[in-house]
PDB file of C-alpha atoms in Angstrom:
ATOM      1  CA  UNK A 102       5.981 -73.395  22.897  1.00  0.00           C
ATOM      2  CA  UNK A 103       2.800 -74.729  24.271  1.00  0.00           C
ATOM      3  CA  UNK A 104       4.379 -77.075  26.726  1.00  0.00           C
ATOM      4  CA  UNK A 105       6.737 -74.330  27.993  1.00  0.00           C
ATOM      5  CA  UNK A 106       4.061 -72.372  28.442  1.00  0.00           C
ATOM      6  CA  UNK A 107       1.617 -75.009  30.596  1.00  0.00           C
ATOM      7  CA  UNK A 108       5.291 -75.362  32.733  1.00  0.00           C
ATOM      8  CA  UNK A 109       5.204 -72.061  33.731  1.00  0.00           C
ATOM      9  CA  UNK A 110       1.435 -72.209  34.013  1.00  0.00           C
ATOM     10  CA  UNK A 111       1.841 -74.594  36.770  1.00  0.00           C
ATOM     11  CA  UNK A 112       5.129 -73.312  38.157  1.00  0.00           C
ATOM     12  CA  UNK A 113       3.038 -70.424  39.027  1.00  0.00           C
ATOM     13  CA  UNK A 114       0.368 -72.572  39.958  1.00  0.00           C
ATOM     14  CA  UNK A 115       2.511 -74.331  42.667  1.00  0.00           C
ATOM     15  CA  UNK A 116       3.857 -71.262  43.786  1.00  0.00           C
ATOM     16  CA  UNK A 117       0.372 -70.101  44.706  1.00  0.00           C
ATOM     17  CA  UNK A 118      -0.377 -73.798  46.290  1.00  0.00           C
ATOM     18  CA  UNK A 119       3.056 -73.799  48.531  1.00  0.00           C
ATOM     19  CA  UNK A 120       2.672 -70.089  49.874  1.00  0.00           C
ATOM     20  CA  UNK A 121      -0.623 -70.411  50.443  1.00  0.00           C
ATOM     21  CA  UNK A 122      -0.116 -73.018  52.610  1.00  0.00           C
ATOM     22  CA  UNK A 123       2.394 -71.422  54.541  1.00  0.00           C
ATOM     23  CA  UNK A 124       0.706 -68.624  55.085  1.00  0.00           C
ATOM     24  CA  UNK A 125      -2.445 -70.613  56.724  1.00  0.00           C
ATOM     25  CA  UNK A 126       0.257 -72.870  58.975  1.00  0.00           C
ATOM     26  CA  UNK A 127       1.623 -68.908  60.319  1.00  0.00           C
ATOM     27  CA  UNK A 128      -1.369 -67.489  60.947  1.00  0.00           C
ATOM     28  CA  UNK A 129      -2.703 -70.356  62.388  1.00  0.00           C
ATOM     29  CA  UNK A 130       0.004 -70.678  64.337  1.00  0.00           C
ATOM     30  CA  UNK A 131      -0.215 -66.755  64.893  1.00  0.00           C
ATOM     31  CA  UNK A 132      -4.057 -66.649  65.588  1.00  0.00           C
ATOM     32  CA  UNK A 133      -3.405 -69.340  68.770  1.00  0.00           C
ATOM     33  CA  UNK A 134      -0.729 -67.052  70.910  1.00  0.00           C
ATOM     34  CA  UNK A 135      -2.432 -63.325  69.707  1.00  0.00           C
ATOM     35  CA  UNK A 136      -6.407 -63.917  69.532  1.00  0.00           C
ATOM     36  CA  UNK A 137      -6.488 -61.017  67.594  1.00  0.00           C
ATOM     37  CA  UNK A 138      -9.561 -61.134  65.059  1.00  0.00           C
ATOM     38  CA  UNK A 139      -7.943 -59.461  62.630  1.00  0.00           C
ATOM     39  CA  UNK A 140      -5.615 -62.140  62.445  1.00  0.00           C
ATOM     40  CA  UNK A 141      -8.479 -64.516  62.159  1.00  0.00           C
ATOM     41  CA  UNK A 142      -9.460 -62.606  59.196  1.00  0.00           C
ATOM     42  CA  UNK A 143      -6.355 -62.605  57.529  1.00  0.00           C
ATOM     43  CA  UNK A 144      -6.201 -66.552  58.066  1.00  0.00           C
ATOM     44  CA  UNK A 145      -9.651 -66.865  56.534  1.00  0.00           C
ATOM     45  CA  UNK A 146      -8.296 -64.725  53.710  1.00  0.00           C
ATOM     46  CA  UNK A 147      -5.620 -67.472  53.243  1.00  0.00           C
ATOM     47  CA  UNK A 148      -7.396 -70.267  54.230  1.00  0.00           C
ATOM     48  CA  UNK A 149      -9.366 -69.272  50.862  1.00  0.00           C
ATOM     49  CA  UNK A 150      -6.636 -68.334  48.940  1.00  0.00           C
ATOM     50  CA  UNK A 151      -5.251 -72.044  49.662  1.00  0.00           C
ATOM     51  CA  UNK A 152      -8.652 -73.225  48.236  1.00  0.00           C
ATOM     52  CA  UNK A 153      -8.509 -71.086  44.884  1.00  0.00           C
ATOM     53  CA  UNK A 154      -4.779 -71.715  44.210  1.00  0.00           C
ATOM     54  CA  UNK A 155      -6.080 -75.212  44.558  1.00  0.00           C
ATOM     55  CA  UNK A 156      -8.348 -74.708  42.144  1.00  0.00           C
ATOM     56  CA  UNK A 157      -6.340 -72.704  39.796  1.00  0.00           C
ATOM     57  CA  UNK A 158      -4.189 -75.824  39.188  1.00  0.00           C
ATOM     58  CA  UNK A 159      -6.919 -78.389  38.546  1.00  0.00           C
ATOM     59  CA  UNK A 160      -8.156 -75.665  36.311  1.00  0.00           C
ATOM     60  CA  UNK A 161      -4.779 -75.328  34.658  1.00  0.00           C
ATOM     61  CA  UNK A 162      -4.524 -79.229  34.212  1.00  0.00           C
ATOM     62  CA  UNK A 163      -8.331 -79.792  33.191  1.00  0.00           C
ATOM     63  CA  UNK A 164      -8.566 -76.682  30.951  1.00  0.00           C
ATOM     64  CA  UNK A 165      -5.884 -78.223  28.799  1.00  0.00           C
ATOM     65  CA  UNK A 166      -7.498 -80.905  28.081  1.00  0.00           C
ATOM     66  CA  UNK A 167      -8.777 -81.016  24.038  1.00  0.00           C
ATOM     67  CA  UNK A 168     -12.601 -81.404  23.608  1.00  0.00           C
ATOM     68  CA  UNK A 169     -13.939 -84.800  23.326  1.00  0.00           C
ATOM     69  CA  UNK A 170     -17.285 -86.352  22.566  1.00  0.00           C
ATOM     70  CA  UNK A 171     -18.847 -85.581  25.506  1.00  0.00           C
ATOM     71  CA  UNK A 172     -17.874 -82.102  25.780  1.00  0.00           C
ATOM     72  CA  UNK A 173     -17.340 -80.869  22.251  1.00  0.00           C
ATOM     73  CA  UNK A 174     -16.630 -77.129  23.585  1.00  0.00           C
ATOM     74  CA  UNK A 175     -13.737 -78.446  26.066  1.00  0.00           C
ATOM     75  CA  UNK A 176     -13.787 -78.280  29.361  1.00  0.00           C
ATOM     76  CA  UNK A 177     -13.178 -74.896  30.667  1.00  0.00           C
ATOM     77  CA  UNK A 178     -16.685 -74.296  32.159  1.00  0.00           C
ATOM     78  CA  UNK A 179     -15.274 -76.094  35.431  1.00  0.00           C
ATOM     79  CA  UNK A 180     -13.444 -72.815  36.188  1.00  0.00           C
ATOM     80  CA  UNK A 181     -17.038 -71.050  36.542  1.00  0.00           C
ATOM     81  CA  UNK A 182     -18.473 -73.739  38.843  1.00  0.00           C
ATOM     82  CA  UNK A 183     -15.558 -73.592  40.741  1.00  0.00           C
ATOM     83  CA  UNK A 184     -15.485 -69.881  41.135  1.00  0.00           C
ATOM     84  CA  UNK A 185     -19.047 -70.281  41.948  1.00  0.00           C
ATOM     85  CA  UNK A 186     -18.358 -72.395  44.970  1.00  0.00           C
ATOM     86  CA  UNK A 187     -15.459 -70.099  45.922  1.00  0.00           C
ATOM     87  CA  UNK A 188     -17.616 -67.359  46.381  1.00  0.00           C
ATOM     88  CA  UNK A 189     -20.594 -69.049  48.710  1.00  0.00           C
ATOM     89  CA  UNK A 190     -17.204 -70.174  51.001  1.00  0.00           C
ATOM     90  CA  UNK A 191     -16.124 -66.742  51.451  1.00  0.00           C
ATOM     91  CA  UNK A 192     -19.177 -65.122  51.781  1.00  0.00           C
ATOM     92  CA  UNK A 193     -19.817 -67.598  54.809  1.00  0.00           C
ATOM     93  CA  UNK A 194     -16.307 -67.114  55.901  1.00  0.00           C
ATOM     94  CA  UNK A 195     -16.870 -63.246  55.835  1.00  0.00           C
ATOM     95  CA  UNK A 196     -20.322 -63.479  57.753  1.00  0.00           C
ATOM     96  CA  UNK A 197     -18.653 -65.249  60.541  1.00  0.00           C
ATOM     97  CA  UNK A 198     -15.955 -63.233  60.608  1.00  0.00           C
ATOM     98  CA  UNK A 199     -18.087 -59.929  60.740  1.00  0.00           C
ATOM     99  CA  UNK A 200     -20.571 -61.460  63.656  1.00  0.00           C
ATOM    100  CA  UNK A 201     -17.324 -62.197  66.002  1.00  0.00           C
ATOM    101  CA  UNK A 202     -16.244 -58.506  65.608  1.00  0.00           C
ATOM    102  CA  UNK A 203     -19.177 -57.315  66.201  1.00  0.00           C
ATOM    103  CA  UNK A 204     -19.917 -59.341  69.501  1.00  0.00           C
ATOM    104  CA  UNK A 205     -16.303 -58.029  70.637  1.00  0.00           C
ATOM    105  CA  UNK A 206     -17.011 -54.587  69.755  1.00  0.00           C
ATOM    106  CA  UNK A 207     -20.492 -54.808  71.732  1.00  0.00           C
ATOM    107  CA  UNK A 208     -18.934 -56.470  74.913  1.00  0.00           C
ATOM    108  CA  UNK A 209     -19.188 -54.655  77.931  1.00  0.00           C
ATOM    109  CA  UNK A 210     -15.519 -56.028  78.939  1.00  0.00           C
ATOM    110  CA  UNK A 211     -13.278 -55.365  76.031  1.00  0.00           C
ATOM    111  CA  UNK A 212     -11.040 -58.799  75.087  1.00  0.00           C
ATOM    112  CA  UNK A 213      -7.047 -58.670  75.514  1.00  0.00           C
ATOM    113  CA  UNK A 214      -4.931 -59.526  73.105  1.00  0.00           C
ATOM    114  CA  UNK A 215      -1.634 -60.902  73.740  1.00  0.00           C
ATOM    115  CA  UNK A 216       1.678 -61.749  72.480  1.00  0.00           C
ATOM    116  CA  UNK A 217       1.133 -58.720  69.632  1.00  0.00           C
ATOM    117  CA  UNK A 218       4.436 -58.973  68.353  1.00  0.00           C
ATOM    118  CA  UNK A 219       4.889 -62.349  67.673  1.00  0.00           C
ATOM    119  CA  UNK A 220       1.516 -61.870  65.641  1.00  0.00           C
ATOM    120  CA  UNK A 221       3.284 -58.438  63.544  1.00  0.00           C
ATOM    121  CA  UNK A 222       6.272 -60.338  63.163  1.00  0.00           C
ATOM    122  CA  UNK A 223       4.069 -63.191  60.972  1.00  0.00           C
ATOM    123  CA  UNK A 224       2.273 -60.875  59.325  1.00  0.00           C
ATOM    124  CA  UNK A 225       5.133 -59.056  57.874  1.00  0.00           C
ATOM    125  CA  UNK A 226       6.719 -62.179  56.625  1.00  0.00           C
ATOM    126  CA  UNK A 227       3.524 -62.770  54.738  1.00  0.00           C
ATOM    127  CA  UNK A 228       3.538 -59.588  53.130  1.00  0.00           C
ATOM    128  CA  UNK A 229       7.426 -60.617  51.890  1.00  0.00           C
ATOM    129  CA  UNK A 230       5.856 -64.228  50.841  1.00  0.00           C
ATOM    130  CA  UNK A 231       2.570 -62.538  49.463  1.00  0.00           C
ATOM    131  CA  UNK A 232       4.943 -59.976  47.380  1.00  0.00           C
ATOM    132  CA  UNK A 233       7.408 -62.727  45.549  1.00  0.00           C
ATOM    133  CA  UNK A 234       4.165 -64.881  44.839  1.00  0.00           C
ATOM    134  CA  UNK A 235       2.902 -62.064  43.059  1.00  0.00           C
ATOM    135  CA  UNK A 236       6.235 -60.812  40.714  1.00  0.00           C
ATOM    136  CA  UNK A 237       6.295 -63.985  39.532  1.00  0.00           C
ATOM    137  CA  UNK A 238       2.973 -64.373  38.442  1.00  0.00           C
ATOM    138  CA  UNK A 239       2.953 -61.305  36.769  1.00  0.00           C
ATOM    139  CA  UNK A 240       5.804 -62.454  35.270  1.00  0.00           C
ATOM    140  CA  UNK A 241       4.020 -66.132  33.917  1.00  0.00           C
ATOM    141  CA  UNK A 242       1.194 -63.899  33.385  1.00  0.00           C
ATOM    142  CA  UNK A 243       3.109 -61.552  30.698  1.00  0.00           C
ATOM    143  CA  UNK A 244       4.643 -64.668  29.004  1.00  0.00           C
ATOM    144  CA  UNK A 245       1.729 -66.899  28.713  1.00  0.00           C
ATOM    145  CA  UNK A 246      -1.598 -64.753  28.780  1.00  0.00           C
ATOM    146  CA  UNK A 247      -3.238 -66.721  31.026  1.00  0.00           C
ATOM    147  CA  UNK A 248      -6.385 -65.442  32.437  1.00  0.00           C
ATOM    148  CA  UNK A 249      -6.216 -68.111  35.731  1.00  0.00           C
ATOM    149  CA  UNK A 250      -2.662 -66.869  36.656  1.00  0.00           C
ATOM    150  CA  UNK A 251      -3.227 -63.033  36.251  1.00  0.00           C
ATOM    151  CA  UNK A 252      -6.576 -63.619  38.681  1.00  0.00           C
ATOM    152  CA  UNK A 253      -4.785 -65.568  40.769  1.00  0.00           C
ATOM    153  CA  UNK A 254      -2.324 -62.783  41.225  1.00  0.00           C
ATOM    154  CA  UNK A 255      -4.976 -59.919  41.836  1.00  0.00           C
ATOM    155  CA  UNK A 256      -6.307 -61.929  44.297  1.00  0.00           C
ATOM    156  CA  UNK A 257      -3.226 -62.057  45.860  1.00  0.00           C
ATOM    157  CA  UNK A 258      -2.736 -58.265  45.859  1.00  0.00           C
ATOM    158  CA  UNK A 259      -5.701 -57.882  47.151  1.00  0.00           C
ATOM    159  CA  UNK A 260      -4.653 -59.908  50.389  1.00  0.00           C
ATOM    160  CA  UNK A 261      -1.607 -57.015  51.297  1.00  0.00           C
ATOM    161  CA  UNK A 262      -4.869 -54.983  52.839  1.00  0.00           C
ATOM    162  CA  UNK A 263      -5.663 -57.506  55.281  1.00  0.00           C
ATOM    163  CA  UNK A 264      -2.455 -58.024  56.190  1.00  0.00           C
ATOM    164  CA  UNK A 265      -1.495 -54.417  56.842  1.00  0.00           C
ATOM    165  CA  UNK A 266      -4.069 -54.029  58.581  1.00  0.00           C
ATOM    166  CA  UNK A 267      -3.535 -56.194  61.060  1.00  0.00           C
ATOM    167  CA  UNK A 268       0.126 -55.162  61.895  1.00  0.00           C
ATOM    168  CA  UNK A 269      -1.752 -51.836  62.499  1.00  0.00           C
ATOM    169  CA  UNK A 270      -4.488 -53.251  64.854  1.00  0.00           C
ATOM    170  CA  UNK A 271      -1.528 -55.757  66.625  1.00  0.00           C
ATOM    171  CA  UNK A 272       0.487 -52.330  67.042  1.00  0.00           C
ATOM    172  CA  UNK A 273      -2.359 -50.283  68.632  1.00  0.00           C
ATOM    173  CA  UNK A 274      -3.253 -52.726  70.856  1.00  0.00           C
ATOM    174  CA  UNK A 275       0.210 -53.176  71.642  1.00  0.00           C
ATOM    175  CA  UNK A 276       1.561 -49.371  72.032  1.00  0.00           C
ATOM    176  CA  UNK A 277      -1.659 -47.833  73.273  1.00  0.00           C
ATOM    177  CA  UNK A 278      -4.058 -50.948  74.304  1.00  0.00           C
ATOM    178  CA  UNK A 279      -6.650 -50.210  71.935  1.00  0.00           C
ATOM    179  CA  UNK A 280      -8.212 -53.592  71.500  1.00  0.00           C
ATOM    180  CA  UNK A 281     -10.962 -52.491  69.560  1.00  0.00           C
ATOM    181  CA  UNK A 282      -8.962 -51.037  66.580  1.00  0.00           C
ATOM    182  CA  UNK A 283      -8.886 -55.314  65.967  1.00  0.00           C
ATOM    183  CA  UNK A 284     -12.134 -55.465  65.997  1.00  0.00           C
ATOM    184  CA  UNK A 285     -12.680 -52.814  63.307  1.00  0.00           C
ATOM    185  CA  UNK A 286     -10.099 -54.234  61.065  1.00  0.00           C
ATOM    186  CA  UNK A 287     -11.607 -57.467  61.261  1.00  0.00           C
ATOM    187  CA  UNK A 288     -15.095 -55.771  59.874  1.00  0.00           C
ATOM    188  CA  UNK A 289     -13.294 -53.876  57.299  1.00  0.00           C
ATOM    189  CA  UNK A 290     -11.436 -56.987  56.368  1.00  0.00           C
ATOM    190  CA  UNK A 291     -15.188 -58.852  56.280  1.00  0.00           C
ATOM    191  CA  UNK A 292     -16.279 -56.575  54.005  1.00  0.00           C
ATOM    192  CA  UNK A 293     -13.555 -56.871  51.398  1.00  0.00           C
ATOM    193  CA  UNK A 294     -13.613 -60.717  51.264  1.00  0.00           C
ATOM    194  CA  UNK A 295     -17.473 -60.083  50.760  1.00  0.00           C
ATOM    195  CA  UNK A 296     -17.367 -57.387  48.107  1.00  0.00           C
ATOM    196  CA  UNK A 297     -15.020 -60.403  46.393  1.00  0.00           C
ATOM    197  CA  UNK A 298     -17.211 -63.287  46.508  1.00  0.00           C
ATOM    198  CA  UNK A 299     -20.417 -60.891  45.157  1.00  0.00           C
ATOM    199  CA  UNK A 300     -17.776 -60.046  42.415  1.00  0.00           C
ATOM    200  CA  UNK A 301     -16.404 -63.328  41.582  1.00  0.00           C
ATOM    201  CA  UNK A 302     -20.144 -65.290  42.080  1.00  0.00           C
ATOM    202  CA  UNK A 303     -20.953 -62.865  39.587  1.00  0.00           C
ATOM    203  CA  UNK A 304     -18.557 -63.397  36.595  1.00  0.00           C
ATOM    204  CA  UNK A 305     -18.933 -66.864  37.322  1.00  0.00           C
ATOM    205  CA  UNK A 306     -23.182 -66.820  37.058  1.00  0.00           C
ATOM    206  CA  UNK A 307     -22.197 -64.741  34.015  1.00  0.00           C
ATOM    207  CA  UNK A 308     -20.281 -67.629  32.835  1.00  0.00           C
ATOM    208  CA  UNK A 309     -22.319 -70.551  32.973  1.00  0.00           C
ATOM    209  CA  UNK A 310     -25.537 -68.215  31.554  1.00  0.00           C
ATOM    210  CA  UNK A 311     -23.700 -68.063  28.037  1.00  0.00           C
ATOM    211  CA  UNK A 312     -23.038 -64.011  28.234  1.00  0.00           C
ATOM    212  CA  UNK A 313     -21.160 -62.585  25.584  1.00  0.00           C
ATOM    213  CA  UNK A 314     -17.464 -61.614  25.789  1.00  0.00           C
ATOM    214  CA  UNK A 315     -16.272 -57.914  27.280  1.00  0.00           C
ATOM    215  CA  UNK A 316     -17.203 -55.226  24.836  1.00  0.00           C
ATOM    216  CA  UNK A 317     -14.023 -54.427  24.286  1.00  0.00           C
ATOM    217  CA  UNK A 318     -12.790 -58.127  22.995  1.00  0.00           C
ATOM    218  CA  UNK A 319     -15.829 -58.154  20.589  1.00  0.00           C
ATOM    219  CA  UNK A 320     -14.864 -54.515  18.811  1.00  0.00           C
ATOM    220  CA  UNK A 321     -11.275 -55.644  18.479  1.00  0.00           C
ATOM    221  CA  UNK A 322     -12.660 -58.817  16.623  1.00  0.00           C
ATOM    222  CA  UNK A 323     -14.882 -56.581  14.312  1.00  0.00           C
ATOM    223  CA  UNK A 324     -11.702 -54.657  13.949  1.00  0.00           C
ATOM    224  CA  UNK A 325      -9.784 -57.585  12.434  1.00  0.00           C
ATOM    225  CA  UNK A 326     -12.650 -58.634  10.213  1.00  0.00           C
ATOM    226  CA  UNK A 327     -13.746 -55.113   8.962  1.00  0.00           C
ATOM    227  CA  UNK A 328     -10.141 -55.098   7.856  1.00  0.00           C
ATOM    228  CA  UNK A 329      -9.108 -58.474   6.493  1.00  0.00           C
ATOM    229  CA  UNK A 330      -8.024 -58.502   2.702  1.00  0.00           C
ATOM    230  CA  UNK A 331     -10.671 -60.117   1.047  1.00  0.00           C
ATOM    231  CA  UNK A 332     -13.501 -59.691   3.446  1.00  0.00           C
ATOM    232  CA  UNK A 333     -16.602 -57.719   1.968  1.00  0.00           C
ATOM    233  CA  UNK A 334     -18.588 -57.740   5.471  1.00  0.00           C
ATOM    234  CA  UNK A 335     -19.617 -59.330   8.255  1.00  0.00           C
ATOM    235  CA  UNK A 336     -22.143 -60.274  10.190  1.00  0.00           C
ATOM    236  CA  UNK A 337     -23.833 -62.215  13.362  1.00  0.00           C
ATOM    237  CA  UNK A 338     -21.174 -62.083  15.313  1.00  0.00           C
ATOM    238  CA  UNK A 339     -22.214 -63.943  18.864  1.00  0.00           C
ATOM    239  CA  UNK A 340     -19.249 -64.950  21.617  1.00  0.00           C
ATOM    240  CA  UNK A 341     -19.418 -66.141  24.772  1.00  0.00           C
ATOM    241  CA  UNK A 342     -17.414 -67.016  27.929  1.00  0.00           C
ATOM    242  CA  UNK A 343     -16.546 -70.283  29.877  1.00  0.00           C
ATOM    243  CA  UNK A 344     -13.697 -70.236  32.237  1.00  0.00           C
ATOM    244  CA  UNK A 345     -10.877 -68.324  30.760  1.00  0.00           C
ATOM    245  CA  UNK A 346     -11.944 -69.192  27.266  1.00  0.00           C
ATOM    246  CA  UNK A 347     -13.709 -66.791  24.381  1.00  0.00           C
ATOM    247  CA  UNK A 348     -16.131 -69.010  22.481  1.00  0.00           C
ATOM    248  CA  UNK A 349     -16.489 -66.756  18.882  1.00  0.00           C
ATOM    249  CA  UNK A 350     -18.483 -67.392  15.464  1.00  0.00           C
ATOM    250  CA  UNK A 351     -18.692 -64.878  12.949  1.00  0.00           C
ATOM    251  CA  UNK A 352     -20.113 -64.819   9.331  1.00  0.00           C
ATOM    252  CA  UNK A 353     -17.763 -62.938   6.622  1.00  0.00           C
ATOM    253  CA  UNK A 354     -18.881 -62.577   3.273  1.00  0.00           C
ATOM    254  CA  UNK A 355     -17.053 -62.956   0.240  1.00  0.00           C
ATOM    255  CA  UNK A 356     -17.279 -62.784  -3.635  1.00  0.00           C
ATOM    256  CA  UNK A 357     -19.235 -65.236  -4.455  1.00  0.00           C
ATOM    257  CA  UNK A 358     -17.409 -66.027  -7.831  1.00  0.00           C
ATOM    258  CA  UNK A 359     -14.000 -66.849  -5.611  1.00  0.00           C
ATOM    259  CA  UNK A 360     -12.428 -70.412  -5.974  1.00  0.00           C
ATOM    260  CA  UNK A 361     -13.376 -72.174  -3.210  1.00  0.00           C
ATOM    261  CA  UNK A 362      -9.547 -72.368  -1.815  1.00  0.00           C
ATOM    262  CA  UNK A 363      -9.232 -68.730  -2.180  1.00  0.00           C
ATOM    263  CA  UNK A 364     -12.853 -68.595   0.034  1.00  0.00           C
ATOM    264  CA  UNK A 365     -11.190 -71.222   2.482  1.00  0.00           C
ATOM    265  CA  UNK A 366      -7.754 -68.959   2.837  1.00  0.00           C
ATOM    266  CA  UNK A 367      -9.303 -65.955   3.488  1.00  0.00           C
ATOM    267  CA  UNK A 368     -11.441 -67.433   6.110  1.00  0.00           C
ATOM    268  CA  UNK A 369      -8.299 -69.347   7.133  1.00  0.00           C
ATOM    269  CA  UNK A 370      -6.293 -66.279   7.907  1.00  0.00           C
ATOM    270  CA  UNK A 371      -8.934 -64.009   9.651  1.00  0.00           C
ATOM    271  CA  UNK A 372      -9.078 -66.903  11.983  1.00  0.00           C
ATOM    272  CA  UNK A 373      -5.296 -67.236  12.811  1.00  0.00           C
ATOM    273  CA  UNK A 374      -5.394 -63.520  13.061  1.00  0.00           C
ATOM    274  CA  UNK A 375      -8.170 -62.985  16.006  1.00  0.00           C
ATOM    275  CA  UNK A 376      -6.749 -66.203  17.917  1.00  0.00           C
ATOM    276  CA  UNK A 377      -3.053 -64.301  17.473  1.00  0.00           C
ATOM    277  CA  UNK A 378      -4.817 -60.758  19.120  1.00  0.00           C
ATOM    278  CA  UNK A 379      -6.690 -63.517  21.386  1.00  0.00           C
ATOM    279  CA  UNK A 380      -4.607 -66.202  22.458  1.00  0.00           C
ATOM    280  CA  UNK A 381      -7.605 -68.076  24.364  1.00  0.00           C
ATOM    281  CA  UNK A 382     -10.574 -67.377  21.815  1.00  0.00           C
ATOM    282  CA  UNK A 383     -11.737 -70.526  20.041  1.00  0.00           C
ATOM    283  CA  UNK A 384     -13.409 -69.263  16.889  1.00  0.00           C
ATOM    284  CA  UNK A 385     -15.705 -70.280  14.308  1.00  0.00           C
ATOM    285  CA  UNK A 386     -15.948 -68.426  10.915  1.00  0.00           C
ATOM    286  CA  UNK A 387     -18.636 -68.733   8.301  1.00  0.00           C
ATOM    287  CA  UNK A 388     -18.252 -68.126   4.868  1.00  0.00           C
ATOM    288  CA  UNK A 389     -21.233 -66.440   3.257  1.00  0.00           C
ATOM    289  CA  UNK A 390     -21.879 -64.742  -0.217  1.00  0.00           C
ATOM    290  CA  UNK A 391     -22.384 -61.113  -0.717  1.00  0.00           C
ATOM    291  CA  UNK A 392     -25.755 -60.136  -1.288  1.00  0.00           C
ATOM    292  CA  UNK A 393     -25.571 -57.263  -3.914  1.00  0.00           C
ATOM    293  CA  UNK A 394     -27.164 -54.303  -3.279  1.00  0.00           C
ATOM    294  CA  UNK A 395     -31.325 -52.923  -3.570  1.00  0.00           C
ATOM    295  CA  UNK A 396     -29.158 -50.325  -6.185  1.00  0.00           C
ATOM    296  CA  UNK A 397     -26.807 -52.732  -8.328  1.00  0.00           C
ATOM    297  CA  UNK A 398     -30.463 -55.108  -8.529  1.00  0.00           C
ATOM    298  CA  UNK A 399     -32.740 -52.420  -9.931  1.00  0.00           C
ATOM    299  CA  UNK A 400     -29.843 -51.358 -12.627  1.00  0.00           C
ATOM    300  CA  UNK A 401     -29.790 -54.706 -13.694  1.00  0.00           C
TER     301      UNK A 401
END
């Protein structure tokens, strides 16, 4: 099951890599005979979508790997630096881009754009492209749970913006010659890719500064445990996040007069159940004694 999952891990992975790279060669290709800026925008868009696909795979393979003596928590914290250099790239790429549309848009002569529909026509067909990459890693994403793919693929839904967009500012200039309507796009367009990298840098910061899982994780753990046959309490629970993985310890506490295997199999079980509602939690559970209570010590 494992290996069929890490197949379709990186089938989606190389799906990402391919159309990525077709999309930059297009609009590449597509920026040269249009000049249109909102083009350009949409090529830096894909340009770093080629880079994070990129990473997504080396994450995919490196993540896998088991812990070893040097890193006895695996190796999953490579995501974060990753994402960490994703987000400086775009931010750049987003500055630049916002600086050349606002030159244009200042520019007592406005620029012409040319060959508009040769620049719609490759836009649309990365809209079709962007739109299969994305069924299918929702579909990976459904099977397999993993957090890389299911990013992956809101980034990528987050790229059919851009690329509407500029169909709209090719048409304007096109139908009515309003050059300028590229020039906005390509702002709007800046500001999206830069509202990303603040979001991503910041998960990623997150990350690597040990912060604990989402809320929401940690109250479905105390769920389980509150729950678990057995299980008297619990206590100091502490998680925290590296790449896609949930680092968990918690301390349960039993009866202390309980054979030891009977301790071990209850602990045993709570485990398998929070990795089961958590497929990419590594967890940790202490076994601890019941202290009685102030009342049950002053009766006796």
């Amino acid at each position: 099951m494992a290996t069929e999952q890490t197949r379709l891990n990186l089938s989606a992975g190389l799906a990402s890599v391919t159309v990525a790279s077709v999309l930059v060669a297009l609009k590449l290709w597509a920026l040269g005979q249009t000049g249109a800026l909102s083009v350009a925008a949409s090529l830096a868009d894909s340009a770093m979508d080629l880079m994070v696909s990129l990473m997504a795979m080396a994450a995919i393979f490196y993540a896998a790997k088991p812990a070893d003596e040097d890193h006895a928590f695996g190796h999953t914290s490579a995501e974060d630096l990753a994402s960490l250099g994703q987000s400086i790239f775009i931010l750049v790429s987003a500055g630049v881009i916002a600086v050349a549309a606002v030159q244009r848009l200042l520019a007592p002569v406005p620029d012409t754009l040319s060959r508009e529909a040769v620049g719609m026509g490759v836009m649309a067909v990365s809209i079709l492209l962007t739109l299969g990459l994305v069924l299918w890693q929702g579909r990976v994403a459904r099977r397999t749970g993993n957090k890389v793919v299911a990013a992956d693929r809101l980034h990528y839904l987050g790229d059919l913006l851009p690329n509407i967009g500029a169909i709209v500012s090719l048409w304007a200039s096109r139908a009515f010659g309003l050059t300028a309507i590229d020039s906005v796009v390509a702002l709007a367009a800046a500001g999206m890719l830069a509202l990303g990298a603040a979001r991503i840098g910041r998960d990623a910061f997150h990350a690597l500064m040990d912060r604990r899982a989402d809320p929401v994780v940690i109250a479905g753990i105390e769920a389980i445990a509150r729950d678990w046959p057995g299980v008297q309490g619990y206590h100091d629970i502490k998680t925290r996040m590296a790449g896609s993985r949930i680092f968990v310890q918690i301390h349960i506490e039993l009866d202390g007069d309980l054979p030891l295997r009977r301790a071990h199999d209850i602990g045993a079980g709570l485990r398998r159940a929070i990795l089961q509602a958590y497929p990419q939690a590594d967890v940790i559970v202490h076994k601890d004694v019941t202290q009685p209570s102030p009342q049950a010590h002053d009766q006796t």
